[in-house]
């Protein structure tokens, strides 16, 4: 029996506040999380997987400053990232701790904190409030409330 996918829109009415951030780890779950991102460009996409709350106020502040001030909150679709920009994003993302699930994609049991990594193979997908990352559980997307 094939179940229909279910879609969950993250913070659909904007009432969740500005202090949330999640990683959506890609996995075949039947649940797709949809996110508005890209600042005033108002892009939207979804990822099938599972949602993991993550928190790092300094990293989130750094990412907001980068996208809202440096890029003026206008989105980054089609942007060619400079090495300095990638370095700054890599550093901010690495400040966010992700706790590995009981069994990772490699089948090894164990949990513990590990830093997120910017997935530099997917820079074309990167935008404000939508950052491709690598987690201890596999590839995912880091999301937070877009500035629009």
Tab-separated table of N, CA and C in Angstrom:
chain	number	residue	atom	x	y	z
A	1	UNK	N	0.841	-1.182	0.000
A	1	UNK	CA	0.000	0.000	0.000
A	1	UNK	C	0.889	1.250	0.000
A	2	UNK	N	0.648	2.120	-0.937
A	2	UNK	CA	1.407	3.355	-1.041
A	2	UNK	C	0.602	4.484	-0.402
A	3	UNK	N	1.208	5.133	0.564
A	3	UNK	CA	0.545	6.248	1.231
A	3	UNK	C	0.856	7.551	0.511
A	4	UNK	N	-0.111	8.441	0.492
A	4	UNK	CA	0.100	9.757	-0.120
A	4	UNK	C	1.067	10.561	0.735
A	5	UNK	N	1.859	11.367	0.097
A	5	UNK	CA	2.741	12.263	0.839
A	5	UNK	C	1.914	13.286	1.587
A	6	UNK	N	2.402	13.675	2.726
A	6	UNK	CA	1.794	14.736	3.518
A	6	UNK	C	2.748	15.915	3.527
A	7	UNK	N	2.198	17.116	3.428
A	7	UNK	CA	3.002	18.334	3.390
A	7	UNK	C	2.759	19.155	4.650
A	8	UNK	N	3.841	19.572	5.262
A	8	UNK	CA	3.794	20.420	6.448
A	8	UNK	C	4.500	21.715	6.097
A	9	UNK	N	3.769	22.834	6.137
A	9	UNK	CA	4.375	24.133	5.847
A	9	UNK	C	4.915	24.697	7.153
A	10	UNK	N	6.198	25.005	7.179
A	10	UNK	CA	6.821	25.525	8.392
A	10	UNK	C	6.431	26.985	8.593
A	11	UNK	N	5.873	27.288	9.745
A	11	UNK	CA	5.471	28.645	10.138
A	11	UNK	C	4.614	29.327	9.067
A	12	UNK	N	3.473	28.740	8.711
A	12	UNK	CA	2.670	29.260	7.601
A	12	UNK	C	2.133	30.668	7.802
A	13	UNK	N	1.893	31.073	9.041
A	13	UNK	CA	1.331	32.408	9.266
A	13	UNK	C	2.318	33.372	9.919
A	14	UNK	N	3.574	32.954	10.074
A	14	UNK	CA	4.600	33.839	10.607
A	14	UNK	C	4.504	34.114	12.093
A	15	UNK	N	3.733	33.339	12.823
A	15	UNK	CA	3.548	33.601	14.253
A	15	UNK	C	4.497	32.821	15.155
A	16	UNK	N	5.384	32.050	14.570
A	16	UNK	CA	6.295	31.224	15.362
A	16	UNK	C	7.458	32.037	15.946
A	17	UNK	N	7.605	33.286	15.542
A	17	UNK	CA	8.719	34.103	16.017
A	17	UNK	C	9.941	33.946	15.132
A	18	UNK	N	11.023	34.633	15.514
A	18	UNK	CA	12.231	34.624	14.673
A	18	UNK	C	13.347	33.753	15.221
A	19	UNK	N	13.118	33.061	16.319
A	19	UNK	CA	14.216	32.355	16.972
A	19	UNK	C	14.257	30.860	16.691
A	20	UNK	N	13.546	30.392	15.692
A	20	UNK	CA	13.541	28.970	15.406
A	20	UNK	C	14.477	28.635	14.246
A	21	UNK	N	14.991	27.436	14.291
A	21	UNK	CA	15.749	26.886	13.165
A	21	UNK	C	15.669	25.367	13.232
A	22	UNK	N	15.627	24.770	12.059
A	22	UNK	CA	15.502	23.325	11.948
A	22	UNK	C	16.431	22.830	10.850
A	23	UNK	N	16.734	21.555	10.939
A	23	UNK	CA	17.329	20.852	9.817
A	23	UNK	C	16.304	19.822	9.371
A	24	UNK	N	16.058	19.801	8.086
A	24	UNK	CA	15.221	18.749	7.505
A	24	UNK	C	16.200	17.754	6.889
A	25	UNK	N	16.292	16.580	7.499
A	25	UNK	CA	17.187	15.537	7.006
A	25	UNK	C	16.440	14.760	5.930
A	26	UNK	N	17.052	14.644	4.764
A	26	UNK	CA	16.416	13.943	3.654
A	26	UNK	C	16.263	12.447	3.977
A	27	UNK	N	15.032	11.961	3.855
A	27	UNK	CA	14.734	10.546	4.096
A	27	UNK	C	13.365	10.248	3.510
A	28	UNK	N	13.149	8.998	3.155
A	28	UNK	CA	11.856	8.579	2.617
A	28	UNK	C	10.899	8.348	3.787
A	29	UNK	N	10.147	9.386	4.122
A	29	UNK	CA	9.228	9.324	5.262
A	29	UNK	C	7.769	9.496	4.854
A	30	UNK	N	7.531	10.019	3.659
A	30	UNK	CA	6.175	10.356	3.253
A	30	UNK	C	5.753	11.734	3.741
A	31	UNK	N	6.606	12.390	4.530
A	31	UNK	CA	6.319	13.728	5.042
A	31	UNK	C	7.253	14.719	4.358
A	32	UNK	N	6.679	15.745	3.748
A	32	UNK	CA	7.447	16.795	3.097
A	32	UNK	C	7.264	18.086	3.879
A	33	UNK	N	8.373	18.734	4.189
A	33	UNK	CA	8.337	20.006	4.889
A	33	UNK	C	8.568	21.105	3.867
A	34	UNK	N	7.640	22.053	3.831
A	34	UNK	CA	7.722	23.158	2.878
A	34	UNK	C	8.137	24.413	3.618
A	35	UNK	N	8.965	25.217	2.960
A	35	UNK	CA	9.530	26.411	3.573
A	35	UNK	C	9.539	27.556	2.574
A	36	UNK	N	9.146	28.727	3.035
A	36	UNK	CA	9.330	29.953	2.254
A	36	UNK	C	10.699	30.490	2.611
A	37	UNK	N	11.462	30.897	1.617
A	37	UNK	CA	12.827	31.364	1.860
A	37	UNK	C	13.211	32.383	0.804
A	38	UNK	N	14.413	32.915	0.907
A	38	UNK	CA	14.919	33.841	-0.108
A	38	UNK	C	14.547	35.286	0.113
A	39	UNK	N	14.168	35.665	1.340
A	39	UNK	CA	13.850	37.062	1.623
A	39	UNK	C	12.716	37.567	0.750
A	40	UNK	N	12.894	38.758	0.195
A	40	UNK	CA	11.837	39.361	-0.620
A	40	UNK	C	11.655	38.668	-1.969
A	41	UNK	N	12.558	37.755	-2.318
A	41	UNK	CA	12.378	36.964	-3.539
A	41	UNK	C	11.241	35.956	-3.354
A	42	UNK	N	10.901	35.663	-2.105
A	42	UNK	CA	9.778	34.809	-1.722
A	42	UNK	C	9.742	33.510	-2.526
A	43	UNK	N	10.795	32.734	-2.372
A	43	UNK	CA	10.840	31.416	-2.994
A	43	UNK	C	10.245	30.391	-2.034
A	44	UNK	N	9.913	29.236	-2.550
A	44	UNK	CA	9.343	28.185	-1.720
A	44	UNK	C	9.760	26.836	-2.290
A	45	UNK	N	10.052	25.911	-1.394
A	45	UNK	CA	10.383	24.559	-1.822
A	45	UNK	C	10.066	23.605	-0.679
A	46	UNK	N	10.222	22.328	-0.947
A	46	UNK	CA	9.970	21.325	0.085
A	46	UNK	C	11.027	20.234	0.025
A	47	UNK	N	11.149	19.539	1.148
A	47	UNK	CA	12.082	18.428	1.275
A	47	UNK	C	11.356	17.300	2.002
A	48	UNK	N	11.454	16.096	1.473
A	48	UNK	CA	10.917	14.943	2.181
A	48	UNK	C	11.952	14.470	3.179
A	49	UNK	N	11.501	14.219	4.401
A	49	UNK	CA	12.431	13.746	5.422
A	49	UNK	C	11.866	13.887	6.806
A	50	UNK	N	12.769	14.157	7.761
A	50	UNK	CA	12.330	14.365	9.133
A	50	UNK	C	12.960	15.633	9.681
A	51	UNK	N	12.220	16.264	10.572
A	51	UNK	CA	12.555	17.585	11.097
A	51	UNK	C	13.310	17.453	12.416
A	52	UNK	N	14.442	18.152	12.521
A	52	UNK	CA	15.246	18.144	13.735
A	52	UNK	C	15.440	19.591	14.183
A	53	UNK	N	14.957	19.955	15.371
A	53	UNK	CA	15.216	21.303	15.878
A	53	UNK	C	16.706	21.469	16.169
A	54	UNK	N	17.263	22.595	15.785
A	54	UNK	CA	18.650	22.939	16.105
A	54	UNK	C	18.643	24.367	16.623
A	55	UNK	N	19.626	24.689	17.445
A	55	UNK	CA	19.634	26.032	18.030
A	55	UNK	C	21.063	26.505	18.210
A	56	UNK	N	21.322	27.677	17.684
A	56	UNK	CA	22.558	28.395	17.929
A	56	UNK	C	22.280	29.856	17.635
A	57	UNK	N	21.991	30.616	18.684
A	57	UNK	CA	21.673	32.035	18.504
A	57	UNK	C	22.801	32.789	17.794
A	58	UNK	N	24.079	32.570	18.150
A	58	UNK	CA	25.149	33.285	17.439
A	58	UNK	C	25.211	32.935	15.947
A	59	UNK	N	25.047	31.662	15.614
A	59	UNK	CA	25.096	31.260	14.205
A	59	UNK	C	23.913	31.831	13.438
A	60	UNK	N	22.730	31.795	14.036
A	60	UNK	CA	21.547	32.325	13.371
A	60	UNK	C	21.684	33.833	13.159
A	61	UNK	N	22.215	34.540	14.139
A	61	UNK	CA	22.445	35.988	14.000
A	61	UNK	C	23.450	36.262	12.878
A	62	UNK	N	24.480	35.455	12.800
A	62	UNK	CA	25.495	35.611	11.752
A	62	UNK	C	24.897	35.370	10.369
A	63	UNK	N	24.082	34.330	10.248
A	63	UNK	CA	23.442	34.029	8.961
A	63	UNK	C	22.455	35.124	8.571
A	64	UNK	N	21.685	35.611	9.533
A	64	UNK	CA	20.746	36.705	9.232
A	64	UNK	C	21.487	37.949	8.771
A	65	UNK	N	22.553	38.293	9.472
A	65	UNK	CA	23.342	39.472	9.085
A	65	UNK	C	23.866	39.313	7.664
A	66	UNK	N	24.382	38.136	7.367
A	66	UNK	CA	24.933	37.881	6.033
A	66	UNK	C	23.870	38.078	4.954
A	67	UNK	N	22.719	37.441	5.118
A	67	UNK	CA	21.705	37.492	4.071
A	67	UNK	C	20.903	38.788	4.071
A	68	UNK	N	20.604	39.331	5.230
A	68	UNK	CA	19.749	40.519	5.296
A	68	UNK	C	20.508	41.809	5.055
A	69	UNK	N	21.767	41.851	5.451
A	69	UNK	CA	22.538	43.089	5.248
A	69	UNK	C	23.425	43.007	4.017
A	70	UNK	N	24.242	41.977	3.953
A	70	UNK	CA	25.176	41.861	2.824
A	70	UNK	C	24.427	41.667	1.502
A	71	UNK	N	23.424	40.792	1.527
A	71	UNK	CA	22.660	40.528	0.293
A	71	UNK	C	21.338	41.280	0.262
A	72	UNK	N	21.102	42.105	1.271
A	72	UNK	CA	19.932	42.990	1.366
A	72	UNK	C	18.591	42.263	1.345
A	73	UNK	N	18.586	41.007	1.781
A	73	UNK	CA	17.342	40.267	1.907
A	73	UNK	C	16.617	40.006	0.602
A	74	UNK	N	17.340	40.080	-0.514
A	74	UNK	CA	16.695	39.969	-1.821
A	74	UNK	C	16.828	38.584	-2.444
A	75	UNK	N	17.293	37.617	-1.683
A	75	UNK	CA	17.448	36.272	-2.226
A	75	UNK	C	18.755	36.112	-2.969
A	76	UNK	N	19.064	34.867	-3.298
A	76	UNK	CA	20.361	34.577	-3.911
A	76	UNK	C	20.248	33.628	-5.102
A	77	UNK	N	19.076	33.504	-5.668
A	77	UNK	CA	18.888	32.591	-6.792
A	77	UNK	C	19.857	32.918	-7.923
A	78	UNK	N	20.593	31.898	-8.378
A	78	UNK	CA	21.527	32.063	-9.488
A	78	UNK	C	22.821	32.775	-9.135
A	79	UNK	N	23.045	33.051	-7.866
A	79	UNK	CA	24.233	33.784	-7.428
A	79	UNK	C	25.490	32.929	-7.589
A	80	UNK	N	26.560	33.558	-8.013
A	80	UNK	CA	27.879	32.927	-8.016
A	80	UNK	C	28.552	33.316	-6.706
A	81	UNK	N	28.755	32.354	-5.851
A	81	UNK	CA	29.301	32.613	-4.526
A	81	UNK	C	30.804	32.810	-4.595
A	82	UNK	N	31.300	33.841	-3.914
A	82	UNK	CA	32.746	34.054	-3.839
A	82	UNK	C	33.319	33.112	-2.785
A	83	UNK	N	34.622	32.897	-2.832
A	83	UNK	CA	35.264	32.038	-1.834
A	83	UNK	C	35.105	32.626	-0.438
A	84	UNK	N	35.155	33.956	-0.309
A	84	UNK	CA	34.968	34.593	0.993
A	84	UNK	C	33.554	34.349	1.518
A	85	UNK	N	32.562	34.447	0.650
A	85	UNK	CA	31.181	34.202	1.069
A	85	UNK	C	30.994	32.749	1.509
A	86	UNK	N	31.542	31.814	0.745
A	86	UNK	CA	31.444	30.399	1.098
A	86	UNK	C	32.147	30.148	2.428
A	87	UNK	N	33.298	30.755	2.630
A	87	UNK	CA	34.032	30.604	3.891
A	87	UNK	C	33.206	31.096	5.065
A	88	UNK	N	32.574	32.269	4.908
A	88	UNK	CA	31.743	32.828	5.983
A	88	UNK	C	30.534	31.942	6.270
A	89	UNK	N	29.886	31.463	5.240
A	89	UNK	CA	28.733	30.579	5.426
A	89	UNK	C	29.160	29.257	6.060
A	90	UNK	N	30.277	28.711	5.596
A	90	UNK	CA	30.802	27.465	6.157
A	90	UNK	C	31.047	27.627	7.658
A	91	UNK	N	31.640	28.752	8.050
A	91	UNK	CA	31.928	29.006	9.458
A	91	UNK	C	30.681	29.158	10.302
A	92	UNK	N	29.690	29.866	9.794
A	92	UNK	CA	28.442	30.055	10.549
A	92	UNK	C	27.705	28.732	10.716
A	93	UNK	N	27.613	27.961	9.656
A	93	UNK	CA	26.913	26.674	9.706
A	93	UNK	C	27.612	25.722	10.683
A	94	UNK	N	28.926	25.749	10.722
A	94	UNK	CA	29.690	24.852	11.598
A	94	UNK	C	29.473	25.150	13.084
A	95	UNK	N	28.898	26.298	13.408
A	95	UNK	CA	28.616	26.637	14.810
A	95	UNK	C	27.324	25.986	15.315
A	96	UNK	N	26.612	25.322	14.416
A	96	UNK	CA	25.335	24.694	14.781
A	96	UNK	C	25.571	23.217	15.058
A	97	UNK	N	25.157	22.790	16.230
A	97	UNK	CA	25.342	21.400	16.652
A	97	UNK	C	24.123	20.574	16.262
A	98	UNK	N	24.392	19.412	15.727
A	98	UNK	CA	23.364	18.449	15.338
A	98	UNK	C	23.634	17.167	16.122
A	99	UNK	N	22.600	16.652	16.770
A	99	UNK	CA	22.747	15.403	17.514
A	99	UNK	C	22.356	14.241	16.627
A	100	UNK	N	23.302	13.359	16.408
A	100	UNK	CA	23.083	12.189	15.573
A	100	UNK	C	21.986	11.305	16.158
A	101	UNK	N	21.196	10.722	15.278
A	101	UNK	CA	20.158	9.800	15.749
A	101	UNK	C	20.819	8.517	16.255
A	102	UNK	N	20.020	7.623	16.854
A	102	UNK	CA	20.554	6.400	17.462
A	102	UNK	C	21.336	5.548	16.471
A	103	UNK	N	20.919	5.547	15.217
A	103	UNK	CA	21.667	4.815	14.192
A	103	UNK	C	21.768	5.701	12.966
A	104	UNK	N	22.961	5.999	12.564
A	104	UNK	CA	23.182	6.866	11.413
A	104	UNK	C	22.992	6.132	10.106
A	105	UNK	N	23.157	6.834	8.985
A	105	UNK	CA	22.970	6.212	7.670
A	105	UNK	C	23.968	5.086	7.409
A	106	UNK	N	25.083	5.085	8.160
A	106	UNK	CA	26.077	4.030	7.995
A	106	UNK	C	25.767	2.806	8.855
A	107	UNK	N	24.638	2.855	9.620
A	107	UNK	CA	24.241	1.736	10.448
A	107	UNK	C	24.936	1.677	11.793
A	108	UNK	N	25.829	2.625	12.064
A	108	UNK	CA	26.567	2.638	13.317
A	108	UNK	C	25.708	3.275	14.401
A	109	UNK	N	25.555	2.553	15.509
A	109	UNK	CA	24.798	3.081	16.635
A	109	UNK	C	25.613	4.134	17.365
A	110	UNK	N	24.915	4.969	18.069
A	110	UNK	CA	25.589	5.969	18.884
A	110	UNK	C	25.038	7.346	18.592
A	111	UNK	N	25.079	8.171	19.618
A	111	UNK	CA	24.633	9.529	19.411
A	111	UNK	C	25.683	10.473	19.954
A	112	UNK	N	25.485	11.707	19.720
A	112	UNK	CA	26.427	12.709	20.181
A	112	UNK	C	26.395	13.906	19.269
A	113	UNK	N	26.872	15.020	19.766
A	113	UNK	CA	26.827	16.246	18.977
A	113	UNK	C	27.912	16.287	17.905
A	114	UNK	N	27.521	16.776	16.748
A	114	UNK	CA	28.467	17.007	15.660
A	114	UNK	C	28.074	18.294	14.955
A	115	UNK	N	29.052	19.030	14.507
A	115	UNK	CA	28.787	20.280	13.797
A	115	UNK	C	28.170	19.992	12.435
A	116	UNK	N	27.244	20.862	12.037
A	116	UNK	CA	26.734	20.800	10.668
A	116	UNK	C	27.836	21.227	9.713
A	117	UNK	N	27.744	20.763	8.474
A	117	UNK	CA	28.666	21.183	7.423
A	117	UNK	C	27.873	21.769	6.264
A	118	UNK	N	28.369	22.833	5.693
A	118	UNK	CA	27.785	23.386	4.478
A	118	UNK	C	27.991	22.361	3.367
A	119	UNK	N	26.940	22.008	2.647
A	119	UNK	CA	27.056	21.070	1.533
A	119	UNK	C	27.439	21.864	0.288
A	120	UNK	N	28.720	21.938	0.045
A	120	UNK	CA	29.237	22.774	-1.048
A	120	UNK	C	28.957	22.187	-2.417
A	121	UNK	N	28.483	20.949	-2.481
A	121	UNK	CA	28.095	20.369	-3.775
A	121	UNK	C	26.724	20.873	-4.210
A	122	UNK	N	26.003	21.565	-3.299
A	122	UNK	CA	24.662	22.066	-3.619
A	122	UNK	C	24.563	23.581	-3.423
A	123	UNK	N	25.627	24.308	-3.726
A	123	UNK	CA	25.614	25.765	-3.556
A	123	UNK	C	24.561	26.435	-4.437
A	124	UNK	N	24.192	25.818	-5.540
A	124	UNK	CA	23.167	26.385	-6.409
A	124	UNK	C	21.795	26.443	-5.750
A	125	UNK	N	21.585	25.642	-4.703
A	125	UNK	CA	20.312	25.640	-3.977
A	125	UNK	C	20.322	26.614	-2.796
A	126	UNK	N	21.476	27.121	-2.439
A	126	UNK	CA	21.642	27.926	-1.237
A	126	UNK	C	20.965	29.282	-1.355
A	127	UNK	N	20.249	29.663	-0.321
A	127	UNK	CA	19.573	30.953	-0.289
A	127	UNK	C	19.306	31.314	1.166
A	128	UNK	N	18.789	32.512	1.386
A	128	UNK	CA	18.430	32.909	2.744
A	128	UNK	C	17.370	31.961	3.289
A	129	UNK	N	17.621	31.417	4.492
A	129	UNK	CA	16.711	30.513	5.190
A	129	UNK	C	16.541	29.172	4.476
A	130	UNK	N	17.529	28.800	3.636
A	130	UNK	CA	17.498	27.519	2.918
A	130	UNK	C	18.939	27.155	2.567
A	131	UNK	N	19.616	26.488	3.509
A	131	UNK	CA	21.034	26.188	3.317
A	131	UNK	C	21.234	24.674	3.268
A	132	UNK	N	21.722	24.157	2.152
A	132	UNK	CA	22.006	22.725	2.078
A	132	UNK	C	23.154	22.383	3.034
A	133	UNK	N	22.926	21.355	3.839
A	133	UNK	CA	23.926	20.958	4.825
A	133	UNK	C	24.128	19.453	4.790
A	134	UNK	N	25.234	19.050	5.405
A	134	UNK	CA	25.515	17.643	5.655
A	134	UNK	C	25.451	17.441	7.159
A	135	UNK	N	24.697	16.438	7.579
A	135	UNK	CA	24.548	16.128	8.989
A	135	UNK	C	25.156	14.752	9.268
A	136	UNK	N	25.244	14.401	10.529
A	136	UNK	CA	25.696	13.066	10.899
A	136	UNK	C	24.725	11.998	10.405
A	137	UNK	N	23.485	12.386	10.099
A	137	UNK	CA	22.472	11.453	9.597
A	137	UNK	C	22.319	11.497	8.080
A	138	UNK	N	23.065	12.358	7.401
A	138	UNK	CA	22.972	12.454	5.954
A	138	UNK	C	22.674	13.876	5.508
A	139	UNK	N	22.429	14.072	4.204
A	139	UNK	CA	22.181	15.416	3.685
A	139	UNK	C	20.848	15.977	4.155
A	140	UNK	N	20.814	17.292	4.264
A	140	UNK	CA	19.596	17.962	4.677
A	140	UNK	C	19.607	19.422	4.287
A	141	UNK	N	18.675	20.166	4.854
A	141	UNK	CA	18.560	21.602	4.593
A	141	UNK	C	18.347	22.310	5.934
A	142	UNK	N	19.135	23.331	6.182
A	142	UNK	CA	18.972	24.180	7.360
A	142	UNK	C	17.999	25.281	6.998
A	143	UNK	N	16.950	25.464	7.818
A	143	UNK	CA	15.922	26.475	7.546
A	143	UNK	C	15.658	27.303	8.805
A	144	UNK	N	15.196	28.539	8.582
A	144	UNK	CA	14.756	29.442	9.644
A	144	UNK	C	13.780	30.424	9.016
A	145	UNK	N	13.223	31.326	9.799
A	145	UNK	CA	12.252	32.269	9.261
A	145	UNK	C	12.917	33.242	8.299
A	146	UNK	N	12.400	33.312	7.087
A	146	UNK	CA	12.916	34.226	6.076
A	146	UNK	C	12.609	35.671	6.465
A	147	UNK	N	13.409	36.599	5.973
A	147	UNK	CA	13.310	37.997	6.384
A	147	UNK	C	12.196	38.785	5.721
A	148	UNK	N	11.518	38.208	4.749
A	148	UNK	CA	10.511	39.000	4.042
A	148	UNK	C	9.377	39.326	4.964
